[in-house]
Amino acid sequence: PWGYDGDNGPDQWHKNYPIAKGRHQSPIEINNKEVHYDRSLLPWFASYDPCAAKTILNNGKTCRVVFDDSFDRSVLRGGPLPGVYRLRQLHFHWGSSDDHGSEHVVNGVRYAGELHLLHWNPKYSNYLDAVRRTDGIAVLAIFLQVGKTPKPEMKRILEEINAIKTKGKEVPFPNFDPSILFPKSHDYWTYHGSFTTPPCEECITWIVLREPIIVSSDQMAKLRSLSKNAENEPDLPLVDNWRPTQPRYFRMVSASFL
Ligand SMILES: NS(=O)(=O)c1ccc(NC(=O)NCCCCO)cc1
Ligand SMILES: [Zn+2]
């Protein structure tokens, strides 16, 4: 199966997922020189129900929090989106050290990690149908920057890490509103792209926040303490689960700010 190692890593994915060599792949480099300020872009809003949070799990590829998306309970709207999109899950990408780990890169800056909040368009009958549509999915991406004054709200997620150390572990994660993780500024870049892992479908409206959230080096170390193997297998650290940036081709990256 696909992974992030030499033999099954990003350069090999196209063998089983040809769209990985498509024209609308993610992540990408976001460079000020090539970004277009779009004053018609609206602010985005998240209205999340804390009771929609269900579980937190380790799937061997990332740490994921799953939400009830059986109705419009926790939604993202506004920004570049034509309507409301339902929150389905959030997960992280991180490096093996603090100097890299994000998927998007901003003016050459790599962050220690990246948080993705994945939402789908309820105009489609279910998530798997939305994945096949260019306007099916919206991902809100937030950079994790290592600093001295970490965001206390990250603690709740990192406290659960010990319970999901190995692949396949899943525990209840009730009463959590992920909007407490948001930075002050809602400034964002937006462009059309894809899943950053197989199946690499080009179904995502990306909303990448300009302002990172601050985490501590210890908090990043906590994420790196996860294992990609199952409980009874040799220990393999779950680190460097990020895809390198992909060609932008003829895509416009719009900015909501000057
Ligand atoms: N990192 S990312 O772009 O936010 C991302 C989110 C979900 C997924 N995968 C996913 O939802 N898979 C289940 C449905 C796949 C349909 O074939 C992959 C990458
Ligand atoms: Zn992701």
Short mmCIF file of C-alpha atoms and ligand atoms in Angstrom, two decimals:
data_model
loop_
_atom_site.label_atom_id
_atom_site.label_comp_id
_atom_site.label_asym_id
_atom_site.label_seq_id
_atom_site.Cartn_x
_atom_site.Cartn_y
_atom_site.Cartn_z
CA PRO A 1 0.00 0.00 0.00
CA TRP A 2 1.02 3.64 -0.42
CA GLY A 3 3.05 5.45 2.24
CA TYR A 4 5.81 7.99 2.66
CA ASP A 5 8.82 5.71 2.40
CA GLY A 6 11.21 5.39 -0.58
CA ASP A 7 9.47 2.38 -2.13
CA ASN A 8 5.84 3.46 -1.60
CA GLY A 9 6.28 7.24 -1.28
CA PRO A 10 4.89 10.27 -3.19
CA ASP A 11 7.00 9.61 -6.31
CA GLN A 12 5.44 6.14 -6.68
CA TRP A 13 1.79 7.01 -5.98
CA HIS A 14 1.00 7.67 -9.68
CA LYS A 15 1.48 3.95 -10.46
CA ASN A 16 -1.76 3.06 -8.64
CA TYR A 17 -3.29 6.57 -8.71
CA PRO A 18 -2.48 8.08 -12.13
CA ILE A 19 -4.23 11.35 -11.18
CA ALA A 20 -1.25 11.98 -8.85
CA LYS A 21 0.41 13.39 -12.00
CA GLY A 22 -2.62 15.57 -12.76
CA ARG A 23 -2.79 19.33 -13.38
CA HIS A 24 -4.57 20.22 -10.13
CA GLN A 25 -2.53 18.45 -7.48
CA SER A 26 -1.84 19.56 -3.89
CA PRO A 27 0.04 20.78 -1.98
CA ILE A 28 1.65 23.70 -3.81
CA GLU A 29 4.10 26.53 -3.15
CA ILE A 30 2.28 29.79 -2.34
CA ASN A 31 4.45 32.72 -3.46
CA ASN A 32 3.44 36.35 -2.93
CA LYS A 33 4.60 37.27 -6.45
CA GLU A 34 2.12 34.86 -8.07
CA VAL A 35 -0.88 35.39 -5.75
CA HIS A 36 -3.84 37.51 -6.97
CA TYR A 37 -5.71 39.64 -4.40
CA ASP A 38 -9.44 39.05 -5.02
CA ARG A 39 -11.51 41.73 -3.28
CA SER A 40 -14.71 39.84 -4.10
CA LEU A 41 -13.66 36.98 -1.81
CA LEU A 42 -15.98 36.78 1.22
CA PRO A 43 -14.95 35.99 4.79
CA TRP A 44 -15.41 32.36 5.77
CA PHE A 45 -17.33 31.20 8.84
CA ALA A 46 -17.25 27.95 10.79
CA SER A 47 -20.22 26.97 12.95
CA TYR A 48 -19.23 23.75 14.68
CA ASP A 49 -21.29 21.78 17.22
CA PRO A 50 -18.89 20.49 19.92
CA CYS A 51 -21.18 17.49 20.40
CA ALA A 52 -20.49 16.39 16.79
CA ALA A 53 -16.99 15.23 17.79
CA LYS A 54 -16.92 11.42 18.03
CA THR A 55 -13.52 9.72 18.12
CA ILE A 56 -9.77 10.24 17.67
CA LEU A 57 -7.74 7.60 15.85
CA ASN A 58 -4.36 6.58 14.46
CA ASN A 59 -4.71 5.04 10.98
CA GLY A 60 -0.99 4.52 10.55
CA LYS A 61 -0.79 7.60 8.31
CA THR A 62 -1.99 10.41 10.60
CA CYS A 63 -3.86 11.31 13.77
CA ARG A 64 -7.51 12.00 12.88
CA VAL A 65 -10.55 13.32 14.78
CA VAL A 66 -13.87 12.14 13.32
CA PHE A 67 -17.14 14.10 13.50
CA ASP A 68 -20.82 13.20 12.94
CA ASP A 69 -21.57 14.40 9.41
CA SER A 70 -25.01 12.78 9.07
CA PHE A 71 -26.63 16.23 8.82
CA ASP A 72 -25.62 19.94 8.63
CA ARG A 73 -24.41 19.96 12.20
CA SER A 74 -20.86 21.39 11.98
CA VAL A 75 -20.42 23.47 8.84
CA LEU A 76 -18.02 25.78 7.02
CA ARG A 77 -19.45 28.48 4.73
CA GLY A 78 -18.57 31.72 2.97
CA GLY A 79 -15.08 32.42 1.63
CA PRO A 80 -14.84 30.92 -1.87
CA LEU A 81 -17.55 28.34 -1.10
CA PRO A 82 -20.93 28.32 -2.93
CA GLY A 83 -22.79 27.03 0.15
CA VAL A 84 -22.33 25.15 3.43
CA TYR A 85 -19.89 22.23 3.65
CA ARG A 86 -20.12 19.61 6.41
CA LEU A 87 -17.16 18.97 8.74
CA ARG A 88 -16.19 15.27 8.50
CA GLN A 89 -12.72 14.97 10.04
CA LEU A 90 -9.55 16.79 10.94
CA HIS A 91 -6.01 15.44 10.83
CA PHE A 92 -2.38 16.52 10.86
CA HIS A 93 0.83 16.33 8.78
CA TRP A 94 4.18 16.78 10.49
CA GLY A 95 7.95 16.32 10.08
CA SER A 96 10.70 14.44 11.85
CA SER A 97 12.00 17.76 13.23
CA ASP A 98 10.63 21.26 13.83
CA ASP A 99 12.13 22.76 10.64
CA HIS A 100 9.77 20.96 8.23
CA GLY A 101 6.52 19.01 8.09
CA SER A 102 3.91 21.25 6.47
CA GLU A 103 2.52 20.36 3.05
CA HIS A 104 1.93 23.84 1.65
CA VAL A 105 5.03 26.06 1.58
CA VAL A 106 4.68 29.87 1.79
CA ASN A 107 7.40 31.99 0.11
CA GLY A 108 9.84 29.15 0.76
CA VAL A 109 8.80 28.79 4.41
CA ARG A 110 8.09 25.27 5.64
CA TYR A 111 6.22 25.01 8.94
CA ALA A 112 6.58 22.22 11.51
CA GLY A 113 3.18 20.86 10.59
CA GLU A 114 -0.21 21.46 9.02
CA LEU A 115 -3.74 20.87 10.34
CA HIS A 116 -6.44 19.98 7.80
CA LEU A 117 -10.16 20.30 8.55
CA LEU A 118 -12.01 18.39 5.84
CA HIS A 119 -15.58 19.32 4.84
CA TRP A 120 -17.84 17.97 2.07
CA ASN A 121 -20.61 19.50 -0.05
CA PRO A 122 -24.00 18.14 1.09
CA LYS A 123 -25.50 18.84 -2.34
CA TYR A 124 -24.02 15.39 -3.08
CA SER A 125 -25.68 12.32 -1.57
CA ASN A 126 -22.64 11.24 0.46
CA TYR A 127 -18.92 11.81 1.02
CA LEU A 128 -17.77 9.25 -1.55
CA ASP A 129 -19.94 10.96 -4.18
CA ALA A 130 -18.57 14.39 -3.20
CA VAL A 131 -15.00 13.07 -3.61
CA ARG A 132 -15.73 12.61 -7.34
CA ARG A 133 -16.79 16.26 -7.85
CA THR A 134 -14.61 19.34 -8.41
CA ASP A 135 -16.71 21.27 -5.85
CA GLY A 136 -17.13 18.28 -3.57
CA ILE A 137 -14.65 18.98 -0.78
CA ALA A 138 -13.31 22.01 1.13
CA VAL A 139 -10.23 21.75 3.33
CA LEU A 140 -9.31 24.50 5.80
CA ALA A 141 -5.52 24.29 6.27
CA ILE A 142 -3.76 25.82 9.29
CA PHE A 143 0.03 25.89 9.70
CA LEU A 144 1.63 24.75 12.96
CA GLN A 145 4.56 26.95 13.92
CA VAL A 146 6.84 26.07 16.84
CA GLY A 147 7.08 28.84 19.42
CA LYS A 148 7.47 29.57 23.13
CA THR A 149 3.82 30.37 23.92
CA PRO A 150 1.88 27.36 22.58
CA LYS A 151 -1.85 27.45 22.04
CA PRO A 152 -3.43 25.75 25.08
CA GLU A 153 -6.30 24.45 22.92
CA MET A 154 -3.96 21.96 21.21
CA LYS A 155 -3.52 20.22 24.60
CA ARG A 156 -6.86 18.41 24.42
CA ILE A 157 -5.85 16.59 21.21
CA LEU A 158 -2.29 15.84 22.36
CA GLU A 159 -3.52 14.43 25.68
CA GLU A 160 -5.18 11.61 23.72
CA ILE A 161 -2.02 10.64 21.80
CA ASN A 162 -0.98 8.09 24.44
CA ALA A 163 -4.27 6.26 23.89
CA ILE A 164 -3.79 5.94 20.11
CA LYS A 165 -0.06 5.17 19.94
CA THR A 166 -0.34 2.46 17.29
CA LYS A 167 -2.17 1.97 13.99
CA GLY A 168 -5.79 0.95 14.38
CA LYS A 169 -6.27 2.48 17.82
CA GLU A 170 -9.39 4.64 18.18
CA VAL A 171 -10.86 6.16 21.36
CA PRO A 172 -13.87 8.36 22.12
CA PHE A 173 -13.23 12.07 21.70
CA PRO A 174 -16.41 13.82 22.88
CA ASN A 175 -17.24 17.47 23.23
CA PHE A 176 -14.68 19.22 21.03
CA ASP A 177 -15.14 22.37 18.92
CA PRO A 178 -12.12 22.58 16.56
CA SER A 179 -12.71 26.28 15.94
CA ILE A 180 -10.90 26.91 19.25
CA LEU A 181 -7.73 25.99 17.28
CA PHE A 182 -8.20 28.84 14.77
CA PRO A 183 -5.69 31.73 14.72
CA LYS A 184 -6.87 35.33 15.27
CA SER A 185 -6.78 36.34 11.59
CA HIS A 186 -9.09 34.66 9.07
CA ASP A 187 -6.95 35.90 6.12
CA TYR A 188 -6.57 33.10 3.58
CA TRP A 189 -5.34 31.96 0.20
CA THR A 190 -7.59 29.77 -1.91
CA TYR A 191 -7.04 27.58 -4.99
CA HIS A 192 -8.41 24.40 -6.55
CA GLY A 193 -6.48 21.24 -5.80
CA SER A 194 -6.51 17.68 -4.65
CA PHE A 195 -6.17 15.26 -1.75
CA THR A 196 -2.49 15.36 -0.71
CA THR A 197 -2.54 11.57 -0.35
CA PRO A 198 -3.95 8.79 -2.53
CA PRO A 199 -6.51 8.70 -4.09
CA CYS A 200 -5.27 12.27 -4.96
CA GLU A 201 -8.72 13.16 -6.36
CA GLU A 202 -8.88 16.77 -7.67
CA CYS A 203 -12.01 17.62 -5.66
CA ILE A 204 -10.75 20.15 -3.13
CA THR A 205 -11.31 23.88 -2.70
CA TRP A 206 -8.32 24.69 -0.51
CA ILE A 207 -8.59 27.50 2.06
CA VAL A 208 -5.09 28.00 3.50
CA LEU A 209 -4.87 30.39 6.48
CA ARG A 210 -2.09 32.94 6.40
CA GLU A 211 -1.62 33.03 10.21
CA PRO A 212 -0.11 29.88 11.75
CA ILE A 213 -1.06 28.61 15.21
CA ILE A 214 1.76 28.31 17.71
CA VAL A 215 2.59 24.92 19.17
CA SER A 216 5.51 23.97 21.43
CA SER A 217 8.40 21.77 20.39
CA ASP A 218 7.19 19.30 23.06
CA GLN A 219 3.76 19.22 21.42
CA MET A 220 5.36 18.42 18.06
CA ALA A 221 7.41 15.71 19.79
CA LYS A 222 4.13 14.30 21.11
CA LEU A 223 2.79 13.95 17.55
CA ARG A 224 6.09 12.31 16.56
CA SER A 225 5.64 9.75 19.36
CA LEU A 226 2.85 8.12 17.33
CA SER A 227 3.73 4.87 15.58
CA LYS A 228 2.67 3.85 12.07
CA ASN A 229 2.78 0.13 12.97
CA ALA A 230 0.12 -1.90 14.77
CA GLU A 231 0.49 -2.80 18.47
CA ASN A 232 2.25 -6.14 18.07
CA GLU A 233 4.66 -5.03 15.29
CA PRO A 234 8.18 -3.51 15.46
CA ASP A 235 8.03 0.19 16.32
CA LEU A 236 8.12 2.58 13.33
CA PRO A 237 7.77 6.30 14.19
CA LEU A 238 4.93 8.06 12.40
CA VAL A 239 6.80 11.12 11.09
CA ASP A 240 7.22 12.95 7.76
CA ASN A 241 3.67 12.19 6.59
CA TRP A 242 3.70 15.19 4.19
CA ARG A 243 3.65 15.29 0.39
CA PRO A 244 6.17 17.54 -1.40
CA THR A 245 4.75 20.53 -3.30
CA GLN A 246 3.33 19.79 -6.75
CA PRO A 247 3.46 21.87 -9.99
CA ARG A 248 0.96 24.75 -9.99
CA TYR A 249 0.54 24.69 -13.83
CA PHE A 250 -2.15 27.19 -14.86
CA ARG A 251 -3.81 27.63 -11.50
CA MET A 252 -4.51 31.01 -9.90
CA VAL A 253 -3.97 31.30 -6.16
CA SER A 254 -6.30 34.03 -4.83
CA ALA A 255 -5.76 35.96 -1.60
CA SER A 256 -8.51 37.37 0.61
CA PHE A 257 -6.11 40.07 1.85
CA LEU A 258 -3.87 42.77 0.36
N1 LIG B 1 -4.57 15.58 3.33
S1 LIG B 1 -6.01 15.84 2.72
O1 LIG B 1 -5.84 16.35 1.36
O2 LIG B 1 -6.80 16.68 3.60
C1 LIG B 1 -6.85 14.32 2.57
C2 LIG B 1 -8.11 14.12 3.12
C3 LIG B 1 -8.77 12.88 2.96
C4 LIG B 1 -8.16 11.86 2.24
N2 LIG B 1 -8.73 10.62 2.01
C5 LIG B 1 -10.03 10.25 2.15
O3 LIG B 1 -10.90 10.96 2.55
N3 LIG B 1 -10.23 8.95 1.78
C6 LIG B 1 -11.55 8.30 1.89
C7 LIG B 1 -12.34 8.48 0.62
C8 LIG B 1 -11.53 8.23 -0.63
C9 LIG B 1 -12.42 7.96 -1.83
O4 LIG B 1 -11.82 7.07 -2.72
C10 LIG B 1 -6.90 12.07 1.73
C11 LIG B 1 -6.24 13.29 1.90
ZN ZN B 2 -4.23 16.39 5.09
#
